[in-house]
Amino acid sequence: MLPPILKALALGLAVSMAPSLAAAQTDLPDYVIEAFGQPPAIPEGPLAPELEVALQRAIEIGRDQAGWDLVDTDAFETIAASGDPRAAWLITDLMRFTWRPEVFVALRDVSVELLGVEPQTFRPRAEIADHLIAWEVPAYPGYLDHKRQIFTAYLPGLEELMVEGDIDWHLVSWGGVRIDDRPYDTTATPCQCIPASDNPPVQTADEATWLDDDDIIFGIEINGEARAYPRQIMEVREMVNDTLGGRHLGMPYCTLCGAAQAYFTDELPIGVERPVLRTSGLLIRSNKVMYDITSMSVFDTFTGEAVTGPLAVRGLQLQQASVITTDWASWREAYPHTTVLVEELALGRDFDFRNTRDADGPIFPVGDVDPRLPVQEDVVGVFTGDGRPVAFPRGLALAALSDGAEVAFDDVRIVQAAGGLRAVGPDGEDLGSHEAFWFAWSQFHPNTALWPDG
């Protein structure tokens, strides 16, 4: 540990070489300031050299926690004294993988001094990340390299995924599970991951005696062929690669944000192989990060846009098919010839996350949430013809439709379908809508309109 006079000199050097401070952000919504307080001033430009060295030392401590001597605090003290809140992003990354209590406390104390935020719950890392997200604190130059060192030390298989692209890597956290890196059509092989299912076996409606009438299913109909994907199964698999109505589909289900989606993975640009979607084990604002195992390209799960890798270079954005969230009885009545995934795909599990794990709101950092609706209000999300996102609260839309009213915004109409809702265009064409929790839809589409107010 440095003598006090040398430490003072070192800290003085770090401050003298630090980038200039920008003014604290003043354009944040009032509700953010009310919930999270005033943001700190955020430096611009590269890190001070002394801070860069200290962060690298913190990474080394995080990767060798057992060998850390408690008196070796110089790096932590330098980070805390830097006055650069951008460094707190790396602190939250380190905290996610910290198993030694003394290291965790040291990291927590650094974040408190950097941000002036004293955590109030038993989840300090999440609180810190929530503040960073809400305050729109950016990553510092070179951050991804630091983050990659931490994540790949604990999570093999992410090396090819964690590359530069159109993704905010500072918002990405680990969801607690390993990457699903099994090759296509080998998903019967057990893994230490959330196990996707390729070409899942199905049965007829009459054969599906294991389903109760009120069980929730995600229904898809393409070219006259209908299929039900029971929520019980999708909570276990979270990703399905299927073929329906002659079209290839990749289907992520994010249990954390209540969103079941379906993307067409055919009719691709010349030279692009069919994307085979998998769960990476990573999250961004409590929404799963999916990737294509064929090209190792990362996709924005909520939009279907490739954000890293070869498919991002090609500018690929997958088109959506509508997913109708409804109950089994209503779907079976509307589509008596439907097929349904077989019970064995649930692996004997029935999590019911919505009413258990997620009953009290998001369990991973999401930052601020648009206050126009409750965090977990179910909405049907879609885009107007001119590309504007709009959300329709499910309950309110159903009530209006039941009263014979029209539910519409610009050129989008919401109609009842098999006990659920879907969006159609001016000529009744399907617009590829799906349901999600409000926090997820509004975060990925921050300028969304909200029916009926606009």
XYZ file of C-alpha atoms in Angstrom:
454
model
C 0.000 0.000 0.000
C 1.344 3.469 -0.879
C 2.506 5.807 1.904
C 0.013 8.670 2.431
C 2.178 11.307 0.721
C 2.682 9.155 -2.384
C -0.994 8.222 -2.468
C -1.913 11.899 -2.344
C 0.454 12.624 -5.195
C -0.968 9.727 -7.206
C -4.536 10.876 -6.681
C -3.543 14.420 -7.546
C -1.991 13.201 -10.773
C -5.144 11.248 -11.603
C -7.289 14.333 -11.081
C -4.916 16.581 -13.037
C -4.923 14.190 -16.003
C -8.655 13.458 -15.865
C -10.827 14.446 -18.828
C -12.848 17.634 -18.539
C -16.151 17.373 -16.743
C -19.337 17.906 -18.640
C -22.255 19.530 -16.880
C -24.626 17.197 -15.080
C -27.444 16.098 -17.342
C -30.414 18.435 -17.217
C -32.654 16.940 -19.884
C -33.809 13.897 -17.920
C -37.561 13.593 -17.284
C -38.862 14.950 -13.994
C -39.959 11.486 -12.893
C -36.363 10.238 -13.202
C -35.049 13.039 -10.993
C -37.837 12.405 -8.493
C -37.081 8.691 -8.300
C -33.286 8.692 -8.613
C -32.145 12.185 -7.659
C -29.891 14.541 -9.566
C -27.280 12.806 -11.749
C -23.577 13.472 -11.232
C -21.432 15.374 -13.699
C -20.114 13.002 -16.339
C -16.623 13.395 -17.846
C -16.065 13.279 -21.572
C -13.212 11.602 -23.402
C -10.795 8.868 -22.330
C -10.113 7.756 -18.790
C -7.333 9.320 -16.797
C -4.267 7.037 -17.080
C -4.199 6.405 -13.338
C -7.857 5.396 -13.393
C -7.228 3.055 -16.339
C -4.508 1.292 -14.333
C -6.740 1.082 -11.258
C -9.617 -0.447 -13.191
C -7.315 -3.078 -14.674
C -6.118 -3.921 -11.170
C -9.740 -4.194 -10.002
C -10.366 -6.674 -12.815
C -7.395 -8.732 -11.672
C -8.751 -8.762 -8.118
C -12.179 -9.782 -9.400
C -10.670 -12.686 -11.326
C -8.554 -13.845 -8.365
C -10.666 -13.032 -5.344
C -9.193 -15.799 -3.220
C -5.721 -14.311 -3.591
C -6.695 -10.749 -2.713
C -5.042 -9.230 0.372
C -7.473 -6.968 2.220
C -4.828 -4.262 2.644
C -4.397 -4.009 -1.145
C -6.894 -1.168 -1.545
C -4.983 1.319 -3.693
C -6.935 0.508 -6.879
C -10.290 0.838 -5.158
C -9.291 4.132 -3.554
C -8.092 5.543 -6.872
C -11.356 4.586 -8.587
C -13.455 6.052 -5.782
C -11.495 9.323 -5.809
C -11.594 9.692 -9.596
C -14.956 11.416 -9.693
C -15.747 9.542 -12.901
C -19.180 7.872 -12.576
C -18.596 5.981 -15.822
C -16.270 3.679 -13.874
C -19.261 2.463 -11.869
C -20.344 0.356 -14.841
C -17.293 -1.854 -14.420
C -17.903 -1.987 -10.664
C -21.381 -3.441 -11.260
C -19.887 -6.001 -13.661
C -17.386 -7.081 -11.034
C -20.079 -7.261 -8.359
C -22.124 -9.640 -10.525
C -19.385 -12.275 -10.261
C -18.108 -11.517 -6.771
C -18.354 -14.453 -4.370
C -16.056 -13.156 -1.622
C -17.896 -10.838 0.813
C -14.886 -8.593 1.457
C -14.473 -7.886 -2.252
C -18.181 -7.195 -2.632
C -18.153 -4.692 0.222
C -15.109 -2.940 -1.223
C -16.800 -2.634 -4.611
C -20.012 -1.431 -3.038
C -18.149 1.278 -1.128
C -16.441 2.433 -4.314
C -19.804 2.844 -6.049
C -21.224 4.777 -3.094
C -18.370 7.265 -3.234
C -18.506 7.545 -7.023
C -22.240 8.123 -7.281
C -23.276 9.415 -3.877
C -25.928 6.686 -3.753
C -26.356 4.631 -0.589
C -28.164 1.376 -1.479
C -31.319 0.837 0.529
C -31.995 -2.843 -0.146
C -30.214 -6.196 -0.059
C -29.628 -5.837 -3.824
C -27.044 -3.038 -3.991
C -25.704 -4.005 -7.405
C -29.154 -3.727 -8.953
C -29.759 -0.383 -7.257
C -26.475 0.986 -8.549
C -27.196 -0.238 -12.077
C -30.712 1.216 -11.936
C -29.252 4.645 -11.160
C -26.678 4.386 -13.945
C -29.356 3.411 -16.464
C -31.829 6.054 -15.334
C -29.158 8.778 -15.394
C -28.032 7.624 -18.856
C -24.426 7.347 -17.723
C -22.424 6.266 -20.795
C -19.635 3.739 -20.988
C -16.081 5.009 -21.100
C -13.793 4.418 -24.113
C -12.349 0.911 -23.920
C -15.071 -0.333 -21.591
C -16.008 -3.369 -23.689
C -12.483 -4.786 -23.479
C -12.627 -4.535 -19.675
C -16.076 -6.097 -19.533
C -15.036 -8.935 -21.835
C -12.135 -9.796 -19.523
C -14.547 -10.243 -16.630
C -17.363 -12.076 -18.378
C -15.234 -14.517 -20.366
C -13.270 -15.443 -17.245
C -16.452 -16.848 -15.734
C -18.581 -17.618 -18.794
C -16.805 -19.582 -21.542
C -18.361 -19.256 -24.968
C -18.980 -15.517 -24.992
C -15.704 -14.536 -26.648
C -17.176 -14.337 -30.160
C -20.346 -12.602 -29.040
C -18.898 -9.743 -27.010
C -17.697 -7.586 -29.891
C -18.351 -4.038 -30.987
C -21.678 -3.363 -32.627
C -24.937 -1.492 -32.344
C -25.538 -2.606 -28.780
C -25.048 -0.814 -25.477
C -22.769 -3.332 -23.779
C -22.755 -1.323 -20.560
C -26.464 -2.142 -20.181
C -25.826 -5.876 -20.570
C -25.691 -8.060 -17.475
C -25.539 -11.782 -16.783
C -28.809 -13.599 -16.170
C -27.246 -16.445 -14.180
C -27.280 -19.159 -16.870
C -24.736 -20.458 -19.395
C -24.845 -19.834 -23.111
C -26.742 -22.400 -25.185
C -24.119 -23.236 -27.814
C -25.452 -26.596 -29.000
C -25.450 -27.066 -32.789
C -28.707 -26.996 -34.737
C -31.063 -29.927 -34.211
C -29.100 -31.300 -31.237
C -31.357 -29.752 -28.608
C -32.233 -33.121 -27.105
C -28.697 -33.053 -25.686
C -28.738 -31.849 -22.039
C -26.924 -28.607 -21.282
C -26.173 -26.273 -18.400
C -28.219 -23.616 -20.137
C -31.757 -22.573 -20.946
C -32.380 -25.351 -23.473
C -33.764 -24.173 -26.798
C -35.795 -26.619 -28.836
C -35.239 -27.125 -32.564
C -38.013 -28.756 -34.599
C -40.085 -29.565 -31.488
C -42.382 -32.591 -31.649
C -46.082 -31.767 -31.753
C -49.452 -33.500 -31.314
C -53.058 -32.826 -32.234
C -55.469 -30.902 -30.038
C -57.314 -34.127 -29.194
C -54.075 -35.748 -28.070
C -53.119 -32.851 -25.797
C -55.172 -34.033 -22.831
C -52.530 -32.744 -20.432
C -53.498 -29.124 -21.132
C -56.252 -27.495 -19.065
C -58.703 -25.122 -20.723
C -57.337 -22.107 -18.857
C -53.659 -22.839 -19.514
C -51.938 -19.942 -21.275
C -50.607 -20.618 -24.748
C -48.912 -18.532 -27.402
C -50.709 -19.124 -30.668
C -49.366 -18.639 -34.198
C -51.145 -19.177 -37.507
C -49.255 -19.018 -40.796
C -50.636 -19.890 -44.225
C -53.574 -21.714 -42.674
C -51.500 -23.832 -40.268
C -51.938 -23.137 -36.555
C -49.795 -24.161 -33.600
C -49.969 -23.597 -29.844
C -46.855 -23.081 -27.758
C -47.836 -23.604 -24.109
C -46.346 -21.076 -21.716
C -45.371 -23.932 -19.413
C -43.036 -25.218 -22.133
C -41.807 -21.819 -23.285
C -40.827 -20.910 -19.724
C -38.454 -23.879 -19.803
C -37.192 -23.559 -23.388
C -37.336 -19.774 -23.970
C -36.297 -20.335 -27.587
C -37.796 -22.469 -30.346
C -36.712 -22.880 -33.967
C -39.663 -24.286 -35.856
C -41.331 -24.560 -39.261
C -44.999 -23.630 -39.642
C -47.090 -23.037 -42.733
C -44.025 -23.593 -44.884
C -42.098 -20.804 -43.123
C -39.086 -21.053 -40.816
C -39.473 -19.332 -37.462
C -37.223 -18.347 -34.575
C -39.246 -17.803 -31.413
C -37.820 -16.220 -28.263
C -39.834 -16.022 -25.074
C -38.509 -13.664 -22.422
C -40.026 -14.719 -19.119
C -38.685 -11.549 -17.491
C -40.543 -9.154 -19.781
C -43.572 -11.306 -20.637
C -42.855 -11.260 -24.360
C -43.344 -14.191 -26.727
C -42.255 -13.269 -30.248
C -41.933 -15.020 -33.580
C -39.465 -14.048 -36.305
C -39.373 -15.351 -39.843
C -35.910 -16.818 -40.434
C -36.294 -17.448 -44.152
C -36.527 -15.237 -47.254
C -33.080 -13.880 -46.437
C -30.558 -11.878 -48.463
C -28.419 -13.881 -50.869
C -25.555 -15.586 -49.060
C -27.184 -15.509 -45.618
C -27.863 -18.868 -43.979
C -30.972 -19.395 -41.899
C -30.346 -17.889 -38.448
C -30.682 -20.466 -35.672
C -31.543 -18.571 -32.535
C -30.174 -19.405 -29.106
C -30.176 -17.919 -25.614
C -26.871 -16.267 -24.702
C -27.475 -16.124 -20.952
C -27.117 -12.332 -21.118
C -29.745 -9.679 -20.440
C -30.222 -6.068 -21.403
C -32.620 -4.114 -19.198
C -34.167 -7.399 -18.062
C -34.724 -8.664 -21.603
C -32.937 -11.701 -22.994
C -30.102 -11.279 -25.485
C -30.379 -13.834 -28.278
C -27.852 -14.793 -30.924
C -27.516 -16.823 -34.093
C -25.311 -19.867 -33.585
C -24.589 -20.067 -37.327
C -22.970 -16.639 -37.708
C -22.407 -15.775 -34.012
C -24.328 -12.556 -34.603
C -26.172 -11.005 -31.664
C -29.772 -9.895 -32.198
C -31.910 -7.344 -30.428
C -34.537 -9.751 -29.148
C -37.239 -7.110 -29.058
C -36.769 -5.795 -32.590
C -35.229 -8.708 -34.508
C -32.325 -6.529 -35.653
C -28.838 -8.017 -35.890
C -26.613 -5.742 -33.792
C -23.206 -7.447 -33.979
C -21.407 -9.873 -36.262
C -21.729 -10.656 -39.968
C -25.519 -10.295 -40.013
C -25.263 -6.812 -38.521
C -22.843 -5.913 -41.312
C -25.503 -7.109 -43.759
C -28.099 -4.954 -41.990
C -30.398 -7.900 -41.336
C -33.642 -7.291 -39.475
C -36.010 -10.219 -39.102
C -39.694 -9.684 -39.759
C -42.238 -10.644 -37.120
C -45.278 -12.879 -37.240
C -48.135 -12.201 -34.843
C -48.210 -14.101 -31.578
C -51.576 -14.309 -29.809
C -51.511 -14.796 -26.061
C -54.643 -16.626 -25.017
C -55.981 -19.685 -23.203
C -55.947 -23.188 -24.595
C -59.762 -23.515 -24.797
C -60.163 -20.338 -26.846
C -57.334 -21.227 -29.211
C -58.584 -24.784 -29.699
C -62.089 -23.506 -30.460
C -60.807 -20.995 -33.030
C -58.361 -23.492 -34.576
C -59.698 -27.037 -34.016
C -57.025 -28.469 -36.307
C -54.202 -26.818 -34.381
C -51.140 -28.733 -33.343
C -49.466 -28.173 -29.991
C -46.020 -28.873 -28.574
C -45.844 -32.120 -26.598
C -45.798 -32.092 -22.793
C -42.397 -33.797 -22.584
C -40.738 -30.565 -23.752
C -41.540 -29.015 -20.356
C -39.122 -31.472 -18.741
C -41.554 -31.995 -15.870
C -41.423 -28.322 -14.841
C -44.183 -25.764 -14.373
C -42.581 -22.548 -13.163
C -45.454 -20.048 -13.551
C -42.861 -17.265 -13.239
C -45.414 -14.497 -13.622
C -47.157 -15.432 -10.389
C -44.066 -16.580 -8.515
C -40.576 -15.230 -9.224
C -41.715 -12.120 -11.092
C -44.811 -11.309 -9.057
C -43.212 -8.249 -7.448
C -41.721 -6.729 -10.581
C -38.460 -7.008 -12.543
C -35.701 -8.921 -10.752
C -32.872 -7.486 -12.877
C -31.930 -3.824 -13.374
C -34.208 -1.874 -15.705
C -33.503 1.707 -14.654
C -36.347 4.162 -15.017
C -39.747 3.099 -16.340
C -42.172 5.311 -18.223
C -44.792 6.141 -15.536
C -47.794 6.209 -17.864
C -48.618 2.583 -17.006
C -47.736 0.156 -14.214
C -44.437 -1.635 -14.773
C -45.955 -5.017 -15.616
C -49.077 -3.896 -17.427
C -49.665 -6.159 -20.426
C -49.585 -4.254 -23.709
C -49.881 -5.234 -27.346
C -47.027 -3.575 -29.202
C -46.876 -2.840 -32.924
C -45.642 -0.290 -35.464
C -47.728 2.048 -37.576
C -47.199 2.280 -41.317
C -44.748 5.142 -40.892
C -42.701 3.204 -38.326
C -44.013 4.735 -35.118
C -44.263 2.327 -32.164
C -47.580 2.203 -30.360
C -48.766 0.203 -27.358
C -52.308 -0.866 -26.543
C -53.041 -1.868 -22.911
C -54.499 -5.355 -23.203
C -57.173 -5.032 -20.537
C -58.408 -1.665 -21.743
C -58.441 -2.761 -25.375
C -60.430 -5.900 -24.560
C -62.960 -3.861 -22.584
C -63.399 -1.385 -25.443
C -63.805 -4.126 -28.030
C -66.339 -5.922 -25.830
C -68.390 -2.703 -25.779
C -68.339 -2.571 -29.572
C -65.859 0.293 -29.794
C -63.051 0.504 -32.306
C -59.531 0.264 -30.967
C -57.276 2.052 -33.412
C -54.285 4.360 -33.682
C -53.313 5.921 -37.003
C -53.476 3.045 -39.519
C -53.392 0.260 -36.886
C -56.450 -1.554 -35.559
C -56.598 -4.049 -32.723
C -58.980 -6.968 -33.218
C -59.973 -9.923 -31.107
C -58.544 -13.244 -32.211
C -58.941 -16.635 -30.535
C -59.482 -15.074 -27.126
C -56.522 -12.722 -27.520
C -55.580 -9.652 -29.528
C -53.665 -8.927 -32.700
C -52.956 -5.852 -34.782
C -54.046 -5.409 -38.387
C -53.505 -2.753 -41.025
C -55.995 -0.759 -43.110
C -56.804 -3.741 -45.327
C -56.887 -6.274 -42.500
C -53.327 -7.454 -43.109
C -51.424 -8.901 -40.171
C -48.865 -6.480 -38.705
C -46.794 -8.843 -36.579
C -47.819 -7.783 -33.077
C -47.051 -9.369 -29.726
C -47.648 -8.793 -26.024
C -45.095 -7.660 -23.480
C -44.860 -5.968 -20.119
C -45.040 -2.184 -20.367
C -41.581 -1.661 -18.897
C -40.010 -3.719 -21.680
C -41.953 -2.242 -24.592
C -41.477 1.350 -23.397
C -37.746 0.899 -22.751
C -36.974 -0.567 -26.140
C -39.291 1.961 -27.778
C -38.907 5.045 -25.563
C -40.895 7.284 -27.912
C -43.843 4.919 -28.093
C -47.345 6.211 -28.435
C -49.866 4.853 -25.959
C -53.458 4.249 -26.951
C -55.876 5.903 -26.363
C -53.956 9.092 -25.481
C -51.259 8.934 -28.142
